[in-house]
Structures are given as structure tokens and as C-alpha cells.
């Protein structure tokens, strides 16, 4: 937690309302997201109890498993879930756009849209990951056949929850509590921020009530059911267990009327648990939509659309399901991708958002001030050529703790490298900083117009903006994996034991 975020939490606790810690929205919110609220049976991994999902706020779809431990009913539920999810995904791949060829990539077609799943919290994302893991290796024949849409659903859920959800900057699978906590600081702990109704109560409390008081009321499970995927233990023992038992007893007695009645009561009880969360999630989406989007939002969404296009192309080309465990090379590439994405996401957030940049200023990694002197004609002689090295002096009230020689860059000109020459106390207070511009001025003997800041301009310089972006490490091909890392992976061959449920 940064110093500014800690201060914002203290202000929120004193003022009784969440404090914004960003000026813009750093995630993409689709025009038609698919809200998914899963409930899982306690005591068994990947045992779905119910899902409420849909793109229409006023018309959610409720899917229920009458007996979550019954494998047949579980996969009937997954078939129904696939009937809901697959058409939504297919609709996003109907239209494409041509992306022109670059030095590193030939011309290709990219989907003009991508699906977006919004879940209440990270637990909901994990529930989808487990469902995807349990479904993607199922087969349509053999001793335990399933509908052809079930393994496809498993691959989709794995892509959303296991591939894209952990990727910094991706918006195709969002946990709402994490997104809201990224943009607001509340007067409660980070752990308490994972309770969606309480978090939203701090951000958007009812009229005449403080966020703290509203959050306290929202934490009462009798008044506001949990947002899942776990259910309240009192609901499990007092409501759910008797209804499941009544349904099983009626089925054992072959009393179909009693079975239908018990299942209808179960649906009503689960709907009562899910409907408040459904409305809360949509209220959170409204809060996010009210924020202006960051300048880099569309570029990040383009990346998501490209990854979605690649994934769907792989399925069409007959690629096998995602493996249970990645190979050594695939795991190393995945880690490199995560690190590179995090670096890029941090960088673009700071460029787009002055409040994010302020955290770096307080931490000593950046400073801002006014330009007081410019020597645009200053040069450096190297060999027989003179290189432009303009001198810029700025005055700042920020405490500059950086050492001379460090490389800097400004959000105003990210591709221009600047070297810190000297820092000294200013007579009027604060610090006077000497800077040398080293690049981003054209190839001529004199700097291009507009490449050198003018006296009186306000500028900010930061160390992390000048850091070299992470490059993919040199890794061997998969078939050249050394024995120290398990050797080359075996080629994929579908086997019956792939369907075994190994939860470890």
C-alpha cells in the first residue's frame, strides 16, 4: 500500500465515505457484459450449486443443481450453462477488422469485439476456473459421455478465469471487488473490501447514511446474502440442507409431484440468495461507467480482442485443450508475459492518471515542477559530431532524493530520455533540478520544434518511465527443454484418465 493510499483510507474512515484514488477508470467496461454470479456447494471442489447470469439487468437466468454431488445433474447444469455462454461468445466473433502488417507481424483479422465476464469477487473467478478444469477434458463418448458443449465450455471458462483474469490490464474477466478497490480507498481493511455489498456501501452509501454505517448493515448475512461463491453456513444448515433432503426423499419415493415442489422451493431459496448480489453487481457497473475511461483503455481492449481472436482461431484449427500442468517452457513464457504486462499496466496508469503518478512522487520515484531555465543550444561533442544536449532547470516543491546520473522520462514525452545532472536547494524553498535531454529531439544538429520544454511549463519526470521495457527471455523450443526441467513434453494424446478429477 502506498503512502497516499494509506492517507486516503484514513480520510475515508474519518469522513465516512470512500475516497477516489484514481482520476480515470483503468479497466474497460463493455456495452454488454455478461454478469455471472456462481454459488458452490460447501465441502467439495467444483460442485456447482447455482449460477445467475445474463446481459440484461432486468432478466437474469437462474441455473440450479438440485443435488450438486450428483455428477449427472452437475453436467446437465454445465450443458445449460454452455447454452447461455457459448452464444454470447460466438456473437463477439461475427465481425472482424483488418490489422495492417508490421515489422513483427503479418496482416491479420481481429475481432471487433470481445466477450467480458464480470463476477462479484475473486472467489467467483476461482469458481469458474474450477468448473473449467472439471469440464474441458470430458468426452462425448465412452463410459461417462457428456454433451459436446461441455468440454467447449470448459475451455472457454479456463481461458477467461485462468488465462486472462490474472493478466494485468486485461478486462475480459473482472472481479468487481478488485476493480472497485483499485479505484477507491475505503475506511476498512483490504480483506473487508472483498465483501462486495460492504465495499459498495462505502463508495455509494444510501442518502443520509455514512459509508461505515451502511457497510455494517451490509455485512449482516440475514439482511444481505453473501456475494458467493460460498454460501452462509446458517443458510446451508437451516434452508439448503432440508430442501435438498426433501427432494432426495421424494425422488426415492418416486413422488414426482413432491420432487417438483421441492425443486421449485430450492430454486426460490437460491434466487433469494442471488438476486441481491445481482442488483449489487449492476450497481457497481453503473459506478464504474460513471468514471471517464483512461486514455489507454482502448489500446488495452485491442490487446484483449487480439487474444480472443487467437484463442478462437486455435479452437477452430483443432488445438488441444489447455493442459492440466504447463510445460517448463510454457510456464517460463507465462511468467515473462505476466511481468511484462504488469510493467506496461503500471506505466500506462501513471501516464494516464495524475493521482496514480502522485503516488510515485510521494515515494520519491518522480517529481514535478515548473521549468525556470532552458539552454536549447547546448551540445555534447562525441568524436567529430556534435549532439544536441539541451539543459533544462526546473524548480519543484517535491523532495528529490534521486542521485545524479539517473535516467528519467516525462508523461508528456514518454519516449524522450532525460538525465539528472544535479539537485540543490532553491533560494525560494524546495529544490532546483538540472536535467539534460538526451533523446527524442530528432536527428538533426538542433532539436526539433516542440521537443524541448519552454520556460514556465509544468513538467513531471519519473524514473520508472525511463526504465527499459521487459523483453521476452531467450527460451528453447519445447522439444529442446533440458532434462533439468523435465525434458521435452510428450505430445498430447487424449486419454480416458484425463477426465479423472485430481484436486490437488
C-alpha positions in Angstrom: 0.0 0.0 0.0 1.4 3.4 -1.0 1.6 6.4 1.4 -1.2 8.2 -0.5 -3.5 5.2 -0.4 -2.9 4.9 3.3 -3.8 8.5 3.7 -6.9 8.1 1.5 -8.0 5.2 3.8 -7.6 7.4 6.8 -9.6 10.2 5.2 -12.3 7.7 4.2 -12.5 6.4 7.8 -12.8 9.9 9.2 -15.2 11.2 6.5 -17.4 8.1 6.4 -17.2 7.7 2.6 -14.7 6.1 0.2 -12.1 8.4 -1.4 -11.2 8.1 -5.1 -7.6 7.1 -5.6 -7.7 7.4 -9.4 -8.9 10.2 -11.7 -10.0 7.9 -14.5 -11.2 4.3 -15.0 -8.3 1.9 -15.7 -10.4 -1.1 -16.9 -12.7 -1.5 -19.9 -16.4 -1.9 -19.3 -18.2 -3.4 -22.2 -21.5 -2.2 -23.5 -22.9 -5.6 -23.0 -21.0 -7.5 -20.3 -22.1 -11.0 -19.1 -22.6 -10.9 -15.3 -22.0 -14.3 -13.7 -22.7 -15.0 -10.0 -21.8 -18.6 -9.1 -22.7 -20.4 -5.9 -20.7 -23.5 -5.0 -21.6 -26.4 -2.7 -19.6 -26.4 0.5 -17.3 -29.3 1.1 -16.5 -30.4 -2.5 -14.4 -28.6 -5.1 -16.1 -27.7 -8.3 -19.5 -28.7 -7.1 -21.8 -26.0 -8.6 -25.0 -25.2 -6.7 -26.4 -22.4 -8.8 -25.5 -19.6 -11.2 -27.3 -16.4 -12.0 -26.1 -15.0 -15.3 -27.1 -12.7 -18.2 -26.5 -9.5 -20.0 -30.0 -8.0 -19.3 -30.2 -6.4 -15.8 -34.0 -7.0 -15.7 -33.9 -10.6 -17.0 -31.3 -12.8 -15.3 -31.1 -16.5 -16.0 -31.0 -18.8 -12.9 -29.5 -22.3 -13.3 -29.7 -24.7 -10.3 -28.3 -28.1 -9.5 -30.8 -29.9 -7.3 -28.1 -32.2 -5.9 -24.6 -30.8 -6.5 -22.9 -34.1 -5.7 -24.8 -35.9 -8.4 -22.4 -36.0 -11.4 -25.2 -36.4 -13.9 -27.1 -33.4 -12.6 -23.8 -31.4 -12.5 -23.1 -32.0 -16.2 -26.7 -31.2 -17.1 -26.1 -27.9 -15.4 -22.9 -27.3 -17.3 -24.8 -28.1 -20.6 -27.4 -25.4 -19.7 -24.6 -23.0 -18.7 -23.0 -23.7 -22.1 -26.3 -22.8 -23.8 -26.1 -19.4 -22.2 -22.4 -18.7 -22.5 -21.4 -20.1 -26.0 -23.9 -18.0 -28.0 -22.7 -14.9 -26.1 -19.1 -15.6 -27.1 -20.0 -16.6 -30.7 -21.8 -13.2 -31.2 -18.5 -11.4 -30.4 -16.6 -13.1 -33.3 -19.1 -12.3 -36.1 -17.3 -9.1 -37.2 -13.6 -8.6 -37.8 -11.2 -5.8 -38.8 -8.0 -6.0 -40.8 -4.9 -5.2 -38.8 -2.1 -3.9 -41.1 1.2 -5.8 -41.3 4.1 -4.6 -39.1 7.7 -5.4 -38.8 7.0 -8.3 -36.4 3.6 -9.4 -37.6 1.9 -10.0 -41.0 -1.5 -8.7 -41.8 -4.3 -10.4 -39.9 -8.0 -10.3 -39.0 -9.0 -9.2 -35.4 -12.5 -9.4 -33.9 -14.1 -6.0 -33.4 -15.4 -7.0 -30.0 -14.6 -9.5 -27.3 -16.7 -11.1 -24.5 -16.5 -9.7 -21.0 -17.4 -11.6 -17.8 -18.0 -9.6 -14.6 -18.1 -11.6 -11.3 -18.6 -10.3 -7.8 -15.2 -11.2 -6.4 -12.0 -13.2 -7.0 -13.7 -16.2 -5.4 -16.2 -16.2 -8.3 -13.3 -16.2 -10.8 -11.8 -19.1 -9.0 -15.1 -21.0 -9.1 -15.2 -20.6 -12.9 -11.6 -21.8 -13.1 -12.5 -25.0 -11.2 -15.6 -25.5 -13.4 -13.4 -25.1 -16.5 -10.9 -27.6 -15.1 -13.6 -30.2 -14.4 -15.2 -29.8 -17.8 -12.6 -29.3 -20.5 -11.3 -32.9 -20.7 -14.7 -34.5 -20.8 -15.6 -36.6 -23.8 -18.8 -37.1 -25.8 -18.4 -40.9 -25.8 -17.0 -43.6 -23.5 -18.3 -44.6 -20.1 -19.3 -41.1 -19.0 -20.3 -39.1 -22.1 -21.4 -35.5 -21.9 -22.9 -33.0 -24.3 -20.4 -31.7 -26.9 -20.8 -28.2 -25.5 -19.5 -29.2 -22.0 -15.8 -29.6 -23.0 -16.1 -26.4 -25.1 -17.5 -24.6 -22.1 -14.6 -25.9 -20.0 -12.1 -24.5 -22.5 -13.8 -21.1 -22.5 -14.0 -20.9 -18.7 -10.3 -21.8 -18.4 -9.4 -19.1 -20.9 -11.4 -16.5 -19.0 -10.5 -17.4 -15.4 -7.1 -19.0 -15.7 -5.5 -17.3 -18.7 -6.9 -13.7 -18.9 -8.2 -12.9 -15.4 -4.7 -12.9 -13.8 -3.2 -10.9 -16.7 -2.6 -7.2 -15.6 -4.5 -4.8 -17.8 -6.9 -7.5 -19.2 -10.6 -6.7 -18.9 -12.3 -9.9 -20.3 -12.8 -11.4 -16.9 -13.2 -8.9 -14.0 -13.7 -9.5 -10.3 -15.8 -6.4 -9.3 -14.4 -6.1 -5.7 -10.8 -5.9 -7.1 -11.7 -3.3 -9.7 -13.6 -1.1 -7.2 -10.8 -1.3 -4.6 -8.3 -0.4 -7.4 -10.2 2.9 -7.9 -11.4 3.8 -4.3 -10.0 3.7 -0.8 -12.4 2.8 2.0 -12.2 3.1 5.7 -12.0 -0.7 6.2 -9.2 -3.2 5.6 -8.3 -4.7 2.2 -9.8 -8.1 3.4 -13.1 -6.4 4.2 -13.0 -4.8 0.8 -13.6 -8.3 -0.7 -17.2 -8.1 0.7 -19.0 -6.5 -2.3 -22.1 -5.1 -0.6 -19.9 -3.5 2.2 -17.4 -2.1 -0.3 -20.1 -0.6 -2.5 -21.7 0.9 0.6 -18.6 2.8 1.3 -18.4 4.1 -2.3 -22.1 4.8 -2.8 -23.9 4.9 0.5 -27.7 5.5 0.8 -28.8 9.0 1.3 -28.5 10.2 4.9 -26.2 7.4 5.9 -22.4 7.2 6.2 -20.4 4.5 4.3 -19.3 2.9 7.6 -22.9 2.6 8.9 -24.1 1.3 5.5 -21.2 -1.2 5.3 -22.1 -2.5 8.8 -25.6 -3.2 7.8 -24.4 -4.9 4.5 -22.3 -7.3 6.5 -25.4 -8.9 8.1 -25.9 -12.2 6.1 -29.6 -12.3 7.2 -30.2 -8.9 5.6 -27.8 -9.1 2.7 -26.8 -12.6 1.5 -23.1 -13.2 0.7 -22.0 -12.5 -2.9 -20.7 -16.0 -3.2 -19.3 -18.4 -4.3 -19.6 -19.7 -0.7 -23.0 -19.6 1.0 -23.8 -18.5 4.5 -23.4 -21.5 6.9 -26.8 -20.7 8.5 -28.4 -20.9 5.1 -26.7 -24.2 4.4 -27.9 -25.9 7.5 -31.3 -24.1 8.0 -32.6 -23.8 4.4 -30.5 -25.6 1.8 -29.9 -29.0 3.6 -33.6 -29.6 4.4 -34.7 -28.7 0.8 -32.1 -31.0 -0.8 -33.1 -33.7 1.6 -36.8 -33.3 0.9 -36.1 -33.5 -2.8 -34.0 -36.7 -2.4 -36.6 -38.4 -0.2 -39.4 -37.5 -2.8 -37.2 -38.9 -5.6 -36.6 -42.1 -3.6 -40.3 -42.5 -3.1 -40.9 -41.9 -6.8 -43.2 -39.0 -5.9 -42.7 -36.7 -8.9 -45.1 -34.0 -7.6 -43.2 -33.8 -4.4 -39.9 -33.7 -6.4 -41.2 -30.8 -8.5 -42.4 -29.0 -5.4 -39.1 -29.4 -3.6 -37.1 -28.3 -6.6 -39.3 -25.3 -7.0 -38.7 -24.3 -3.4 -35.0 -24.9 -3.8 -34.9 -22.5 -6.9 -36.9 -19.9 -4.9 -34.5 -20.1 -2.0 -31.4 -19.8 -4.2 -32.9 -17.0 -6.2 -33.5 -15.1 -2.9 -29.8 -15.6 -2.2 -28.6 -14.4 -5.6 -30.9 -11.6 -6.5 -29.5 -9.0 -4.1 -26.0 -9.7 -5.4 -27.2 -9.5 -9.0 -28.5 -6.0 -8.3 -25.4 -5.0 -6.4 -23.1 -6.1 -9.3 -25.1 -4.0 -11.7 -24.9 -1.0 -9.3 -21.2 -1.4 -9.2 -21.0 -1.5 -13.0 -23.0 1.8 -13.0 -20.5 3.3 -10.7 -17.6 2.3 -13.0 -19.4 3.6 -16.1 -19.8 7.0 -14.5 -16.0 7.4 -14.4 -14.2 8.6 -17.6 -12.1 5.9 -19.3 -8.3 6.2 -19.3 -6.6 7.2 -22.5 -5.0 3.8 -22.8 -8.3 1.9 -22.3 -8.9 1.3 -26.0 -5.4 0.1 -26.6 -5.6 -2.5 -23.8 -9.0 -3.6 -25.1 -7.4 -4.1 -28.5 -5.0 -6.5 -26.9 -7.9 -8.4 -25.3 -9.7 -8.6 -28.7 -6.5 -9.9 -30.3 -6.0 -12.6 -27.6 -9.7 -13.6 -28.0 -9.2 -13.8 -31.8 -6.1 -16.0 -31.4 -7.9 -18.3 -28.9 -10.9 -18.8 -31.1 -8.7 -19.4 -34.1 -6.8 -22.1 -32.2 -10.1 -23.9 -31.3 -11.1 -23.8 -35.0 -7.7 -25.2 -36.0 -8.1 -28.1 -33.7 -5.8 -27.1 -30.9 -6.0 -29.4 -27.8 -7.5 -28.3 -24.5 -5.3 -26.3 -22.1 -3.0 -28.8 -20.3 -3.5 -29.6 -16.6 0.1 -28.5 -16.0 2.1 -26.4 -18.4 5.5 -27.5 -19.7 8.6 -25.8 -18.4 9.0 -23.5 -21.4 5.3 -22.6 -21.4 5.4 -21.8 -17.7 8.5 -19.6 -18.2 6.9 -17.7 -21.1 3.7 -17.2 -19.0 5.7 -15.7 -16.1 7.5 -13.4 -18.6 4.2 -12.3 -20.1 2.7 -11.6 -16.7 5.8 -9.5 -15.7 5.8 -7.6 -19.0 2.0 -6.9 -18.7 2.3 -5.7 -15.1 5.1 -3.3 -16.1 3.1 -2.0 -19.1 0.0 -1.6 -17.0 1.7 0.3 -14.2 3.4 2.6 -16.8 0.2 3.4 -18.7 -1.8 4.0 -15.5 0.8 6.6 -14.3 0.8 8.3 -17.7 -3.0 8.5 -17.9 -3.7 9.4 -14.3 -2.2 12.2 -12.2 -3.4 10.6 -9.0 -1.5 7.4 -9.8 1.5 9.5 -10.7 1.3 11.3 -7.4 1.9 8.0 -5.6 5.3 7.8 -7.3 6.0 11.5 -6.4 5.4 10.8 -2.7 7.5 7.7 -2.9 10.5 9.6 -4.4 10.4 8.0 -7.8 9.1 11.1 -9.5 8.9 14.9 -9.1 7.0 17.7 -10.7 7.6 21.4 -11.0 8.0 24.5 -13.3 10.7 25.0 -15.9 12.7 28.1 -15.0 15.6 28.0 -17.4 16.3 26.3 -20.8 19.5 26.2 -22.8 18.3 24.6 -26.1 21.6 25.2 -27.9 23.8 23.2 -25.5 25.7 20.4 -27.3 27.9 17.4 -26.5 30.9 16.6 -28.7 31.4 12.9 -29.5 34.2 12.2 -31.9 33.7 14.5 -34.9 30.0 15.1 -34.3 28.1 17.4 -32.0 24.9 16.0 -30.4 22.2 18.2 -29.0 22.0 18.0 -25.3 19.7 20.8 -24.1 19.9 21.9 -20.4 16.7 22.3 -18.5 16.4 23.7 -15.0 13.2 23.2 -13.0 12.0 24.2 -9.6 10.0 21.7 -7.5 8.5 21.5 -4.1 8.8 17.7 -4.1 11.6 16.2 -2.2 14.1 14.9 -4.8 16.0 12.0 -3.3 17.4 10.7 -6.7 21.1 10.7 -7.4 22.7 12.5 -10.3 23.0 10.3 -13.4 19.7 8.5 -13.1 17.6 8.3 -16.2 14.1 9.9 -16.3 11.2 10.5 -18.6 8.1 12.6 -18.6 4.4 11.6 -19.2 4.3 14.5 -21.7 7.1 12.9 -23.8 7.5 9.3 -22.7 10.0 8.4 -25.5 12.4 11.2 -24.5 15.2 10.1 -22.2 16.4 12.7 -19.6 19.4 12.5 -17.3 19.5 14.1 -13.9 22.6 16.3 -13.6 22.3 18.0 -10.2 19.9 18.7 -7.3 20.3 21.7 -5.0 18.1 23.6 -2.5 16.4 26.6 -4.1 16.5 30.0 -2.5 12.7 30.3 -2.5 12.3 26.9 -1.0 12.1 23.4 -2.5 14.7 22.2 -4.9 16.3 23.3 -8.1 16.9 20.4 -10.5 19.2 20.4 -13.6 18.3 18.0 -16.4 19.9 17.0 -19.7 17.7 16.0 -22.6 19.3 13.0 -24.3 16.9 11.7 -27.0 13.5 12.4 -28.6 14.7 15.5 -30.4 15.0 14.3 -34.0 18.2 13.5 -35.9 19.4 17.0 -36.7 22.1 19.1 -35.1 19.4 21.2 -33.4 16.3 19.9 -31.5 13.1 19.7 -33.4 10.4 22.2 -32.6 8.4 21.3 -29.5 10.9 18.7 -28.3 12.4 21.0 -25.7 10.1 22.3 -22.9 9.7 26.0 -22.6 10.3 28.2 -19.6 7.1 28.3 -17.5 5.9 24.9 -18.5 4.8 22.4 -15.8 6.6 19.1 -16.2 6.8 15.8 -14.2 9.7 13.4 -14.5 9.8 9.8 -13.2 12.4 7.0 -13.1 10.1 4.1 -13.9 9.0 5.8 -17.2 12.6 5.6 -18.4 13.2 2.0 -17.5 13.6 -0.4 -20.4 10.6 -2.4 -21.0 10.9 -6.1 -20.2 11.8 -8.3 -23.1 10.9 -11.9 -23.5 13.8 -14.1 -22.3 15.6 -16.4 -24.7 13.9 -19.8 -24.2 14.4 -23.0 -26.1 11.8 -24.6 -28.2 9.6 -27.0 -26.3 11.3 -30.0 -27.9 14.6 -28.7 -26.7 13.6 -28.5 -23.0 16.7 -29.6 -20.9 16.5 -32.6 -18.7 16.8 -30.4 -15.6 13.3 -29.1 -16.4 11.7 -32.4 -17.2 12.9 -32.7 -20.8 10.7 -32.3 -23.9 7.0 -32.7 -23.1 5.2 -35.7 -24.5 2.8 -34.9 -27.4 -0.8 -34.5 -26.4 -2.8 -37.7 -26.8 -6.4 -37.8 -25.4 -6.7 -40.5 -22.7 -9.6 -41.7 -20.6 -7.7 -40.7 -17.4 -7.7 -37.1 -18.5 -11.2 -37.0 -17.1 -10.1 -38.0 -13.6 -10.8 -35.3 -11.0 -7.4 -34.7 -9.4 -7.9 -31.8 -6.9 -4.5 -31.0 -5.6 
